[in-house]
mmCIF file of C-alpha atoms in Angstrom:
data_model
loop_
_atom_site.group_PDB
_atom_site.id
_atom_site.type_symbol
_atom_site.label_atom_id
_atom_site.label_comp_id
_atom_site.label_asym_id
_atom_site.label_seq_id
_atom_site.Cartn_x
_atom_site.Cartn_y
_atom_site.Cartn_z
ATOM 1 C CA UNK A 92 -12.984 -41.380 -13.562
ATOM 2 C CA UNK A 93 -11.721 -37.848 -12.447
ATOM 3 C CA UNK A 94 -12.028 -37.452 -8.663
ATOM 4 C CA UNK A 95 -12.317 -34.226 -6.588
ATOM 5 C CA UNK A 96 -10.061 -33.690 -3.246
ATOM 6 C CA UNK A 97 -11.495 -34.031 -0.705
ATOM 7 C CA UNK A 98 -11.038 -30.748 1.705
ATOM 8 C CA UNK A 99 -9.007 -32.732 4.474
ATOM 9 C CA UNK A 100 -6.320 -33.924 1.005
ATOM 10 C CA UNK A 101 -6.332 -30.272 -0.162
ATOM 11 C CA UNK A 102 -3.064 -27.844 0.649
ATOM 12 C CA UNK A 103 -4.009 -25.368 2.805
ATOM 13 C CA UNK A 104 -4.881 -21.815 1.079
ATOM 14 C CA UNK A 105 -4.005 -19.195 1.908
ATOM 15 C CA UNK A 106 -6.670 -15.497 2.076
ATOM 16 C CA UNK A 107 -6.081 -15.186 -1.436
ATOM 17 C CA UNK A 108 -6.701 -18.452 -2.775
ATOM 18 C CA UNK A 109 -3.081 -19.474 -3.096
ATOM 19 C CA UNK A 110 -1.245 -22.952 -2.300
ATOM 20 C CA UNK A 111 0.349 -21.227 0.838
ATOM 21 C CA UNK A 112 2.991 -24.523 1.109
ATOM 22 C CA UNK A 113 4.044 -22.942 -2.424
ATOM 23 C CA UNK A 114 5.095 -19.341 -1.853
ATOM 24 C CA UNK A 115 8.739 -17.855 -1.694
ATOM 25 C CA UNK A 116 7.594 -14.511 -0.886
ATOM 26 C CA UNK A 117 4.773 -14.587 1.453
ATOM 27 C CA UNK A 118 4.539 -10.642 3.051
ATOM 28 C CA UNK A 119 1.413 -9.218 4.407
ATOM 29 C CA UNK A 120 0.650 -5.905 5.715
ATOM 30 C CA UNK A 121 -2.283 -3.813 7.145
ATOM 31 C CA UNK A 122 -2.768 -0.126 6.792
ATOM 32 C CA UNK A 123 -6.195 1.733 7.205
ATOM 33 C CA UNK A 124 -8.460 -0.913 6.412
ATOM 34 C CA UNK A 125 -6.344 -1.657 2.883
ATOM 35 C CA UNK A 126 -4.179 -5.291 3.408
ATOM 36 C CA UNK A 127 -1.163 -4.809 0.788
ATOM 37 C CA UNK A 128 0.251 -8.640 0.043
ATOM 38 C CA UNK A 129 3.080 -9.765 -2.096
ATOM 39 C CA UNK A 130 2.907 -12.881 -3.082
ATOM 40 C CA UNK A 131 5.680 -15.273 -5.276
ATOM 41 C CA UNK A 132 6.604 -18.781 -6.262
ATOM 42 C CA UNK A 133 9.408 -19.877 -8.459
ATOM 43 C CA UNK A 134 7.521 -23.659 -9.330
ATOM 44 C CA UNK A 135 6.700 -23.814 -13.346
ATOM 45 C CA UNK A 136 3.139 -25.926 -13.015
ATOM 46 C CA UNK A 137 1.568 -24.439 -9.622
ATOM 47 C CA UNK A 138 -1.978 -25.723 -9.975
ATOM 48 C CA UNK A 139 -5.097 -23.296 -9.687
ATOM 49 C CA UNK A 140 -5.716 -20.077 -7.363
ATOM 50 C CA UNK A 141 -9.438 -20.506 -6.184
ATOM 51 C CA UNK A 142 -11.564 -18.470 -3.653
ATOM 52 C CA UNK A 143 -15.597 -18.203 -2.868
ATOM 53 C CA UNK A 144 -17.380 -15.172 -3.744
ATOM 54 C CA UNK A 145 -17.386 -12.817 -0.713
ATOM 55 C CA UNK A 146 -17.864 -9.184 -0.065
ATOM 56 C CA UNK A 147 -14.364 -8.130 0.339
ATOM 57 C CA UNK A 148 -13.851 -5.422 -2.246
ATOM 58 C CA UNK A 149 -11.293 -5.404 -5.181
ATOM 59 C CA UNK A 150 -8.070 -7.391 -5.226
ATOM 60 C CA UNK A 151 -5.744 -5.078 -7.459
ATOM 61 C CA UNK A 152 -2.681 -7.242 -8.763
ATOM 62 C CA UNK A 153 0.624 -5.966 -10.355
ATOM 63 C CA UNK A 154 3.301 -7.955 -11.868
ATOM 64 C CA UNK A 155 7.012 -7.454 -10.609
ATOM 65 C CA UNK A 156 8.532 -9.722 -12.878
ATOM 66 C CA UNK A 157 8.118 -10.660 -16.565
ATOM 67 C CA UNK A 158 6.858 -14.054 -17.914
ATOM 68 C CA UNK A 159 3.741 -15.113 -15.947
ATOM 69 C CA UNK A 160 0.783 -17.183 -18.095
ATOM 70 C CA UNK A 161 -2.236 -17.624 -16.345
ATOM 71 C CA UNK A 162 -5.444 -19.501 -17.381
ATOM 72 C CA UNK A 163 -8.968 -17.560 -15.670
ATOM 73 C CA UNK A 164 -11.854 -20.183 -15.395
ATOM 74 C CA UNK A 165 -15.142 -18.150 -16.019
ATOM 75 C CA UNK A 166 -18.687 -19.088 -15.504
ATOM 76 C CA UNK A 167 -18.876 -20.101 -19.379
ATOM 77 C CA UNK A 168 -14.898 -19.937 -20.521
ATOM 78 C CA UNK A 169 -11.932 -19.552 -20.264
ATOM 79 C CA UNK A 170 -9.073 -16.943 -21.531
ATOM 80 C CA UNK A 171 -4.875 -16.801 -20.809
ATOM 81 C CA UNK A 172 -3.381 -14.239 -20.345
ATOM 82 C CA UNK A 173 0.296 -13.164 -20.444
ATOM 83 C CA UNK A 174 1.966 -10.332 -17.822
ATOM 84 C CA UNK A 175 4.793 -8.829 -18.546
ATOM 85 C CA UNK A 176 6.538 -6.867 -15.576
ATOM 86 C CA UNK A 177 3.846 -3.427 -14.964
ATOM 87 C CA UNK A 178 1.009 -5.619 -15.951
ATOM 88 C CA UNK A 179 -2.082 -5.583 -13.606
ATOM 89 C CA UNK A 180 -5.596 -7.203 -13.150
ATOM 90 C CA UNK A 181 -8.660 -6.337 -11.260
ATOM 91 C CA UNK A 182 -10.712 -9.236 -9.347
ATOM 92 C CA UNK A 183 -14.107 -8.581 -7.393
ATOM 93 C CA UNK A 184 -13.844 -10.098 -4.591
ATOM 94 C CA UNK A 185 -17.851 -10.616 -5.415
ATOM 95 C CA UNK A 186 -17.653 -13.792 -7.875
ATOM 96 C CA UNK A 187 -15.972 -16.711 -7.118
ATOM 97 C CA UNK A 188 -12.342 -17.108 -9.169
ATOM 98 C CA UNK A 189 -10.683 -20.159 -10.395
ATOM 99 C CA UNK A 190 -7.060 -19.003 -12.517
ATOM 100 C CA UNK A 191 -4.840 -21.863 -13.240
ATOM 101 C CA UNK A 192 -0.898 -21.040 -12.944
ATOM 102 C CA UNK A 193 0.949 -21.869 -15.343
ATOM 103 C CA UNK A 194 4.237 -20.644 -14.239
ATOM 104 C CA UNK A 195 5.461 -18.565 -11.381
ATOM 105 C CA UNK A 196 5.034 -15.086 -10.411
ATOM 106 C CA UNK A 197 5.977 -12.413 -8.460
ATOM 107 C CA UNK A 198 2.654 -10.160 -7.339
ATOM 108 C CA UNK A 199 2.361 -7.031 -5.231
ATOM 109 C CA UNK A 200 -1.221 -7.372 -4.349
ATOM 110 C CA UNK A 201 -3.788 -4.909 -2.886
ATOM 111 C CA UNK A 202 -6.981 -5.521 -1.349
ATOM 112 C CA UNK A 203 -9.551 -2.324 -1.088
ATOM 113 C CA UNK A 204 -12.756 -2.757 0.681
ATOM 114 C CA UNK A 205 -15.770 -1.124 -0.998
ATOM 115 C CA UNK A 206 -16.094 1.381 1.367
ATOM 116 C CA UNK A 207 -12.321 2.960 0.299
ATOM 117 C CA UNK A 208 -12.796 3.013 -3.314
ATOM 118 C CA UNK A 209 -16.359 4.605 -2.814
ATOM 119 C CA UNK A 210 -14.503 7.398 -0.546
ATOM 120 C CA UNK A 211 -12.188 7.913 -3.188
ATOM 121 C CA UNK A 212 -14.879 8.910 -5.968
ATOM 122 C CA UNK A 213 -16.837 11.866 -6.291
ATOM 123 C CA UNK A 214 -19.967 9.851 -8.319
ATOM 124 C CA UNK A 215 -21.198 6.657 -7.568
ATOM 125 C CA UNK A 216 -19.189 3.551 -9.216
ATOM 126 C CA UNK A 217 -19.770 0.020 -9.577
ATOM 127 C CA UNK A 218 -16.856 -2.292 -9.504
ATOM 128 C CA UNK A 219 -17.941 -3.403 -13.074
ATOM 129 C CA UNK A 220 -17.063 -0.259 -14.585
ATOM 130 C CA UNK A 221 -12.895 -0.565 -13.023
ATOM 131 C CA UNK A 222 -12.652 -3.876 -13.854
ATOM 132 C CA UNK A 223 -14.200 -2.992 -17.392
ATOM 133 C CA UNK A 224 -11.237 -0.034 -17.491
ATOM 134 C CA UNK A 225 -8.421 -2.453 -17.236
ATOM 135 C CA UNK A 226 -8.409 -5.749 -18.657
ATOM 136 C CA UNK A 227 -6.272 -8.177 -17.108
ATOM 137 C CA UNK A 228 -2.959 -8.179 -18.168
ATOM 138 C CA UNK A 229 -3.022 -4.206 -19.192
ATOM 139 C CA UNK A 230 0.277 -2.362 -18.207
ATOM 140 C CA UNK A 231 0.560 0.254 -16.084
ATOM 141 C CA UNK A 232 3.851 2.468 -15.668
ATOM 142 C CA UNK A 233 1.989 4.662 -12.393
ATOM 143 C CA UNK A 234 0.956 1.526 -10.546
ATOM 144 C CA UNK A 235 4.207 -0.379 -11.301
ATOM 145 C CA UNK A 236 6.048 2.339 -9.125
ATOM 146 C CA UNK A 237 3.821 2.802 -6.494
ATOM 147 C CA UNK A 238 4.173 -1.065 -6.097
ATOM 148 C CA UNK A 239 7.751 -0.847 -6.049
ATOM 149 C CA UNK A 240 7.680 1.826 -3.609
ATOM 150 C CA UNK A 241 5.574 -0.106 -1.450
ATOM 151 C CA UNK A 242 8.162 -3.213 -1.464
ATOM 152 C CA UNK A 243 10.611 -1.835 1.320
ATOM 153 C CA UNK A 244 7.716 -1.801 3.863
ATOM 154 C CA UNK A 245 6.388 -5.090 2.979
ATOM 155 C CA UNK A 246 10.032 -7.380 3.410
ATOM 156 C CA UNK A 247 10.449 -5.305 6.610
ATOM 157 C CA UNK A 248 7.750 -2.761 8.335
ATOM 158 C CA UNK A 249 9.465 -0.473 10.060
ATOM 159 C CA UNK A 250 7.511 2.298 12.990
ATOM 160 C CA UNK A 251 5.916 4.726 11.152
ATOM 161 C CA UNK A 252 6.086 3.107 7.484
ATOM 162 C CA UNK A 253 1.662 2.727 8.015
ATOM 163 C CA UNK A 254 1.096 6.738 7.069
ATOM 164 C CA UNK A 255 3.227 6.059 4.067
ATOM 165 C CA UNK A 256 1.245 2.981 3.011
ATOM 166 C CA UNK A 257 -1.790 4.129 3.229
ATOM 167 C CA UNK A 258 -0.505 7.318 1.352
ATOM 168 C CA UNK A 259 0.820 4.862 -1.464
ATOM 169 C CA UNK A 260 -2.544 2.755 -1.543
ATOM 170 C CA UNK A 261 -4.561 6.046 -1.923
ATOM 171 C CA UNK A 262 -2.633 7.447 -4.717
ATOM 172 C CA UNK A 263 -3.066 3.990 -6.573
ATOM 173 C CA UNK A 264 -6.968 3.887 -6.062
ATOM 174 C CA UNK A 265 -6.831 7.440 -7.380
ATOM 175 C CA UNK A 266 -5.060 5.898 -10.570
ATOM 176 C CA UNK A 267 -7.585 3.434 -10.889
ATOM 177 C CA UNK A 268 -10.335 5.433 -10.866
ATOM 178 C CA UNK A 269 -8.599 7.674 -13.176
ATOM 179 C CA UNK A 270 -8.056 4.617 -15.689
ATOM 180 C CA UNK A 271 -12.145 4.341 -15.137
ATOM 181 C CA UNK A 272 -12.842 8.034 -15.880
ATOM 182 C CA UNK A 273 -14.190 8.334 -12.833
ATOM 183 C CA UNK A 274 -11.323 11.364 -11.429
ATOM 184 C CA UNK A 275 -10.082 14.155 -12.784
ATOM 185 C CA UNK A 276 -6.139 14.611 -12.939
ATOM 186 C CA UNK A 277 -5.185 17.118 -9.979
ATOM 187 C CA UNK A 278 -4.371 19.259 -12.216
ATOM 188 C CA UNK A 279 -8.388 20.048 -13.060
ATOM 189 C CA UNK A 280 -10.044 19.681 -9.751
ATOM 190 C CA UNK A 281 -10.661 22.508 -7.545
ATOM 191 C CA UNK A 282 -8.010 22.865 -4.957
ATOM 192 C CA UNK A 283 -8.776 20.701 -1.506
ATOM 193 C CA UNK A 284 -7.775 22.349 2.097
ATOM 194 C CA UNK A 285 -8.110 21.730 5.211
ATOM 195 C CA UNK A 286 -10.087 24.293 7.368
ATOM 196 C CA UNK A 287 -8.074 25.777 10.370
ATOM 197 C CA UNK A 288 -9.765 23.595 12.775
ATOM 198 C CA UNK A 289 -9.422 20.571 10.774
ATOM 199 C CA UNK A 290 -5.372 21.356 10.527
ATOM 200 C CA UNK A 291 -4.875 21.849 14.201
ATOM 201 C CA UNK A 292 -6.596 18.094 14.881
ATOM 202 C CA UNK A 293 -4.788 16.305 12.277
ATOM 203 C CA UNK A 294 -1.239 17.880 13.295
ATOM 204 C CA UNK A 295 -2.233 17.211 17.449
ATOM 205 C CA UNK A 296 -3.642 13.202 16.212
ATOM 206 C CA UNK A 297 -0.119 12.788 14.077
ATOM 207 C CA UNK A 298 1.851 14.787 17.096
ATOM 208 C CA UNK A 299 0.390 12.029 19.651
ATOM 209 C CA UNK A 300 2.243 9.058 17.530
ATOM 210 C CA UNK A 301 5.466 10.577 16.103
ATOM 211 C CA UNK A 302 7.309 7.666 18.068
ATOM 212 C CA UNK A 303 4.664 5.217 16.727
ATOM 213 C CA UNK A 304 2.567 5.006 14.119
ATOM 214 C CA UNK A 305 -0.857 6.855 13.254
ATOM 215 C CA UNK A 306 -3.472 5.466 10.339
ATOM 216 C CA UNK A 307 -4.506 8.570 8.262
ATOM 217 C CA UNK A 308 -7.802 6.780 8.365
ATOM 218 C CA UNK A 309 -8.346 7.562 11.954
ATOM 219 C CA UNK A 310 -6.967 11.338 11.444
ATOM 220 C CA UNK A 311 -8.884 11.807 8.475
ATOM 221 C CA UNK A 312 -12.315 10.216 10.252
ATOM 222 C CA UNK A 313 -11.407 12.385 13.135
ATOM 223 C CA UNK A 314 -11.569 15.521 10.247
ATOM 224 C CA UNK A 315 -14.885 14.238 9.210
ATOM 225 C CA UNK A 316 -12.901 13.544 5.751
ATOM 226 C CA UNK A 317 -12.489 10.551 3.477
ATOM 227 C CA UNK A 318 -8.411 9.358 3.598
ATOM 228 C CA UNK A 319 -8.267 10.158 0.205
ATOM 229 C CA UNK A 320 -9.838 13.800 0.578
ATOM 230 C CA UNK A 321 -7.630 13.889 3.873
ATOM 231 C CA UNK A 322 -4.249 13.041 2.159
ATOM 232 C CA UNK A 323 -4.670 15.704 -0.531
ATOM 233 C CA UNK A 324 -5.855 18.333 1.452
ATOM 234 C CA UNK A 325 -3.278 17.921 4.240
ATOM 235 C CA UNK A 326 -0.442 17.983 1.354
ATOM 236 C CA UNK A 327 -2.592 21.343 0.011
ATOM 237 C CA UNK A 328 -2.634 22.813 3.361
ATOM 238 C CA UNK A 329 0.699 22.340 4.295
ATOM 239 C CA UNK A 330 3.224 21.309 1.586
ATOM 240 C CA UNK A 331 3.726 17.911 2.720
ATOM 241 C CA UNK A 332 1.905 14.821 3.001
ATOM 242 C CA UNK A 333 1.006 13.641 6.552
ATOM 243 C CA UNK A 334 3.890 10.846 6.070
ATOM 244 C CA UNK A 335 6.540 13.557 5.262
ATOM 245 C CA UNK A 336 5.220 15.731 7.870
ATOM 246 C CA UNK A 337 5.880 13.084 10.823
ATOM 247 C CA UNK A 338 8.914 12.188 9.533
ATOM 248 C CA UNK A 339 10.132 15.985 9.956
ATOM 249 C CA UNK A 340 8.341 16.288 13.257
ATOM 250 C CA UNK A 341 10.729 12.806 14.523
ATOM 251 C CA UNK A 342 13.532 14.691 12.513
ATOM 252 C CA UNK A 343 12.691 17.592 14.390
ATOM 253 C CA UNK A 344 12.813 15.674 18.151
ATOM 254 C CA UNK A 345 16.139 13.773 17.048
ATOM 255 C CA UNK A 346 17.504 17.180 16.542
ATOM 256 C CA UNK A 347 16.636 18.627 20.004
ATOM 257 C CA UNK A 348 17.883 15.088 21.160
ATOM 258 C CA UNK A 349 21.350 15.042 20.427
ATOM 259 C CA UNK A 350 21.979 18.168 21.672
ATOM 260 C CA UNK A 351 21.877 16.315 24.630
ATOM 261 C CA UNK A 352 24.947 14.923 25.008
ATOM 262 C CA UNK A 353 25.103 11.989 27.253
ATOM 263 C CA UNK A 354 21.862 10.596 24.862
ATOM 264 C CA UNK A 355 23.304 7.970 22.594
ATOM 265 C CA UNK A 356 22.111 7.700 19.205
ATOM 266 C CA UNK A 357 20.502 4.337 19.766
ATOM 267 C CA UNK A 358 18.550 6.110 22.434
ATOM 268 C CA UNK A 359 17.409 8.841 20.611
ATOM 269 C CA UNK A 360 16.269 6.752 17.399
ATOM 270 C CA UNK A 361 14.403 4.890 19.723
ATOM 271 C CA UNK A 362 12.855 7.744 21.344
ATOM 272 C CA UNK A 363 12.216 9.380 17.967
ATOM 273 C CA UNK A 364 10.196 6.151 16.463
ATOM 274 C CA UNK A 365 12.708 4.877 14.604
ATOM 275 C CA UNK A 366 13.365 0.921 13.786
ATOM 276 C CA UNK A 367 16.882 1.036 15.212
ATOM 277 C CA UNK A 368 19.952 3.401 15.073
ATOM 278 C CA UNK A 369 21.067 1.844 11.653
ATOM 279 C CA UNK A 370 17.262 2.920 10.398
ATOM 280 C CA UNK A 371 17.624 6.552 12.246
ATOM 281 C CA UNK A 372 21.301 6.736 10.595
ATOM 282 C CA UNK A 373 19.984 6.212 6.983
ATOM 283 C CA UNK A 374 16.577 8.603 7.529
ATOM 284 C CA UNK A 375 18.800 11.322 9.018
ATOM 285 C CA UNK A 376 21.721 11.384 6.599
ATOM 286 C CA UNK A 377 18.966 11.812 3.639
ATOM 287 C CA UNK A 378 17.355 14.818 4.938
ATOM 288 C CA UNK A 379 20.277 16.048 6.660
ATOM 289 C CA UNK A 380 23.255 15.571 4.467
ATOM 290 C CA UNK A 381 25.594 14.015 6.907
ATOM 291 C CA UNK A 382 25.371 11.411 10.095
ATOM 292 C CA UNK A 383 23.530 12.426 13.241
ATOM 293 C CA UNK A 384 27.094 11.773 15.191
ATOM 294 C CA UNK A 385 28.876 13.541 12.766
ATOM 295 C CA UNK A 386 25.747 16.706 12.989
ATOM 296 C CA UNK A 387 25.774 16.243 16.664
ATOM 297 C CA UNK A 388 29.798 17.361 16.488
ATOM 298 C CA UNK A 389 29.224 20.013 14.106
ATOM 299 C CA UNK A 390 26.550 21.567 16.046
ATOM 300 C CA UNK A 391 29.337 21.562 18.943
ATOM 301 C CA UNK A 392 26.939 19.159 21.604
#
């Protein structure tokens, strides 16, 4: 006779349906509404991943490592799949999901709400027709980069790394809907730009937090814009995206800074936004070309 847990015997799970007691990587991070996860065990028979249907959005997944086999429990089947490293799947939040692990994984995971993905269209979309664009366990090259470019923020958020997120998440809900037909590549589509008025606000919103960190969801609300709309048309209007623009603006202040001489560089990165003086030293020598100490004695200060 097969007997079913009871919920006090269970493991505890975590929002994503996932043994929590299990996980070697266990990172979690907000930005604009989107939560970006990454989520790994090393354990060869890890039991199912379950959650109840709810009206979350899309859960997009994307492999970092080879040699995952999962088992998905429909309503009447069930299918395996194999992910290499690149491979992805779609889940609707909207219908409950039962996948039984067969070995481990490594997963950057991200969670859109409705409301972002219907921002990021032009035409009205149902979730059915994504999911129907890529079939679990597709690869894709363009989403396996923007995952790994999301991985230094997730294993350790640093001030300011939120604009860059959500400027990461936005360009991969662009390539889903892209996969769906639902978005024409850049190239095609009428040039987005900010109006004058709408420039001002979104440089005097991302002025205010240089030293912190600003969601281009609230700038881009602000703009009467969707974040996706705002992203491109700020990088239209002025060359950069709002991410690359703060980080010159901090740049910028770190510069005025140490030509202050009895500032110390830990004082100034913290002034500027930055993590610590080791995370101002890196930033600085890539846009710069040399140390802030050794630009600060150049510049004669």
């Amino acid at each position: 006779m097969h007997l079913t847990p009871s919920p006090s015997t269970m493991a505890p799970r975590d929002a994503l349906g996932c043994t929590a007691s299990t996980l070697v990587h266990d990172d979690e991070l907000d930005a604009g509404g989107v939560r970006v996860y990454r989520k790994a065990v090393t354990m060869t028979e890890l039991g199912p991943v379950e959650t109840a249907p709810s009206d979350r959005g899309l859960l997009l997944g994307i492999s970092l490592a080879p040699g995952h086999r999962r088992r998905i429990v429909h309503a009447r089947h069930a299918s395996t799949h194999d992910f290499g490293c690149g491979a992805i799947y779609l889940r609707d939040f909207g219908e409950r999901y039962r996948a039984d692990m067969k070995t481990g994984f490594d997963f950057l995971l991200v969670e859109f709400p409705q409301a972002v993905l219907r921002q990021t269209t032009e035409r009205p979309l149902a979730l059915g027709e994504l999911l129907a664009a890529s079939p679990v366990g597709a690869h894709d090259a363009v989403l396996h980069h923007l995952a790994l470019a999301l991985l230094p923020a997730l294993g350790r958020p640093q001030p300011g790394c939120g604009l860059f997120v959500e400027q990461v998440t936005a360009a991969m809900a662009a390539q889903l809907l892209l996969r769906a037909g639902a978005s024409q590549p850049a190239g095609t589509r009428a040039r987005r730009r900010l109006s004058p008025r709408q420039e001002a606000r979104a440089k005097e919103m991302l002025s205010m937090r240089v030293d912190g960190d600003q969601s281009a969801q609230a700038v881009a609300e602000a703009c009467g814009l969707s974040r996706s709309y705002f992203i491109e048309a700020f990088r239209e209007t002025t060359g950069q995206t709002p991410y690359q623009w703060v980080q010159a603006q901090r740049l910028a202040r770190a510069q005025a800074l140490l030509a202050q001489p009895g500032l110390s560089l830990a004082a100034i990165a913290l002034a500027c936004g930055f993590a610590d003086q080791s995370h101002f030293t890196r930033v600085f020598t890539r846009h710069m070309g040399m140390p802030p100490g050794t630009w600060r004695r150049s510049a004669g200060h």
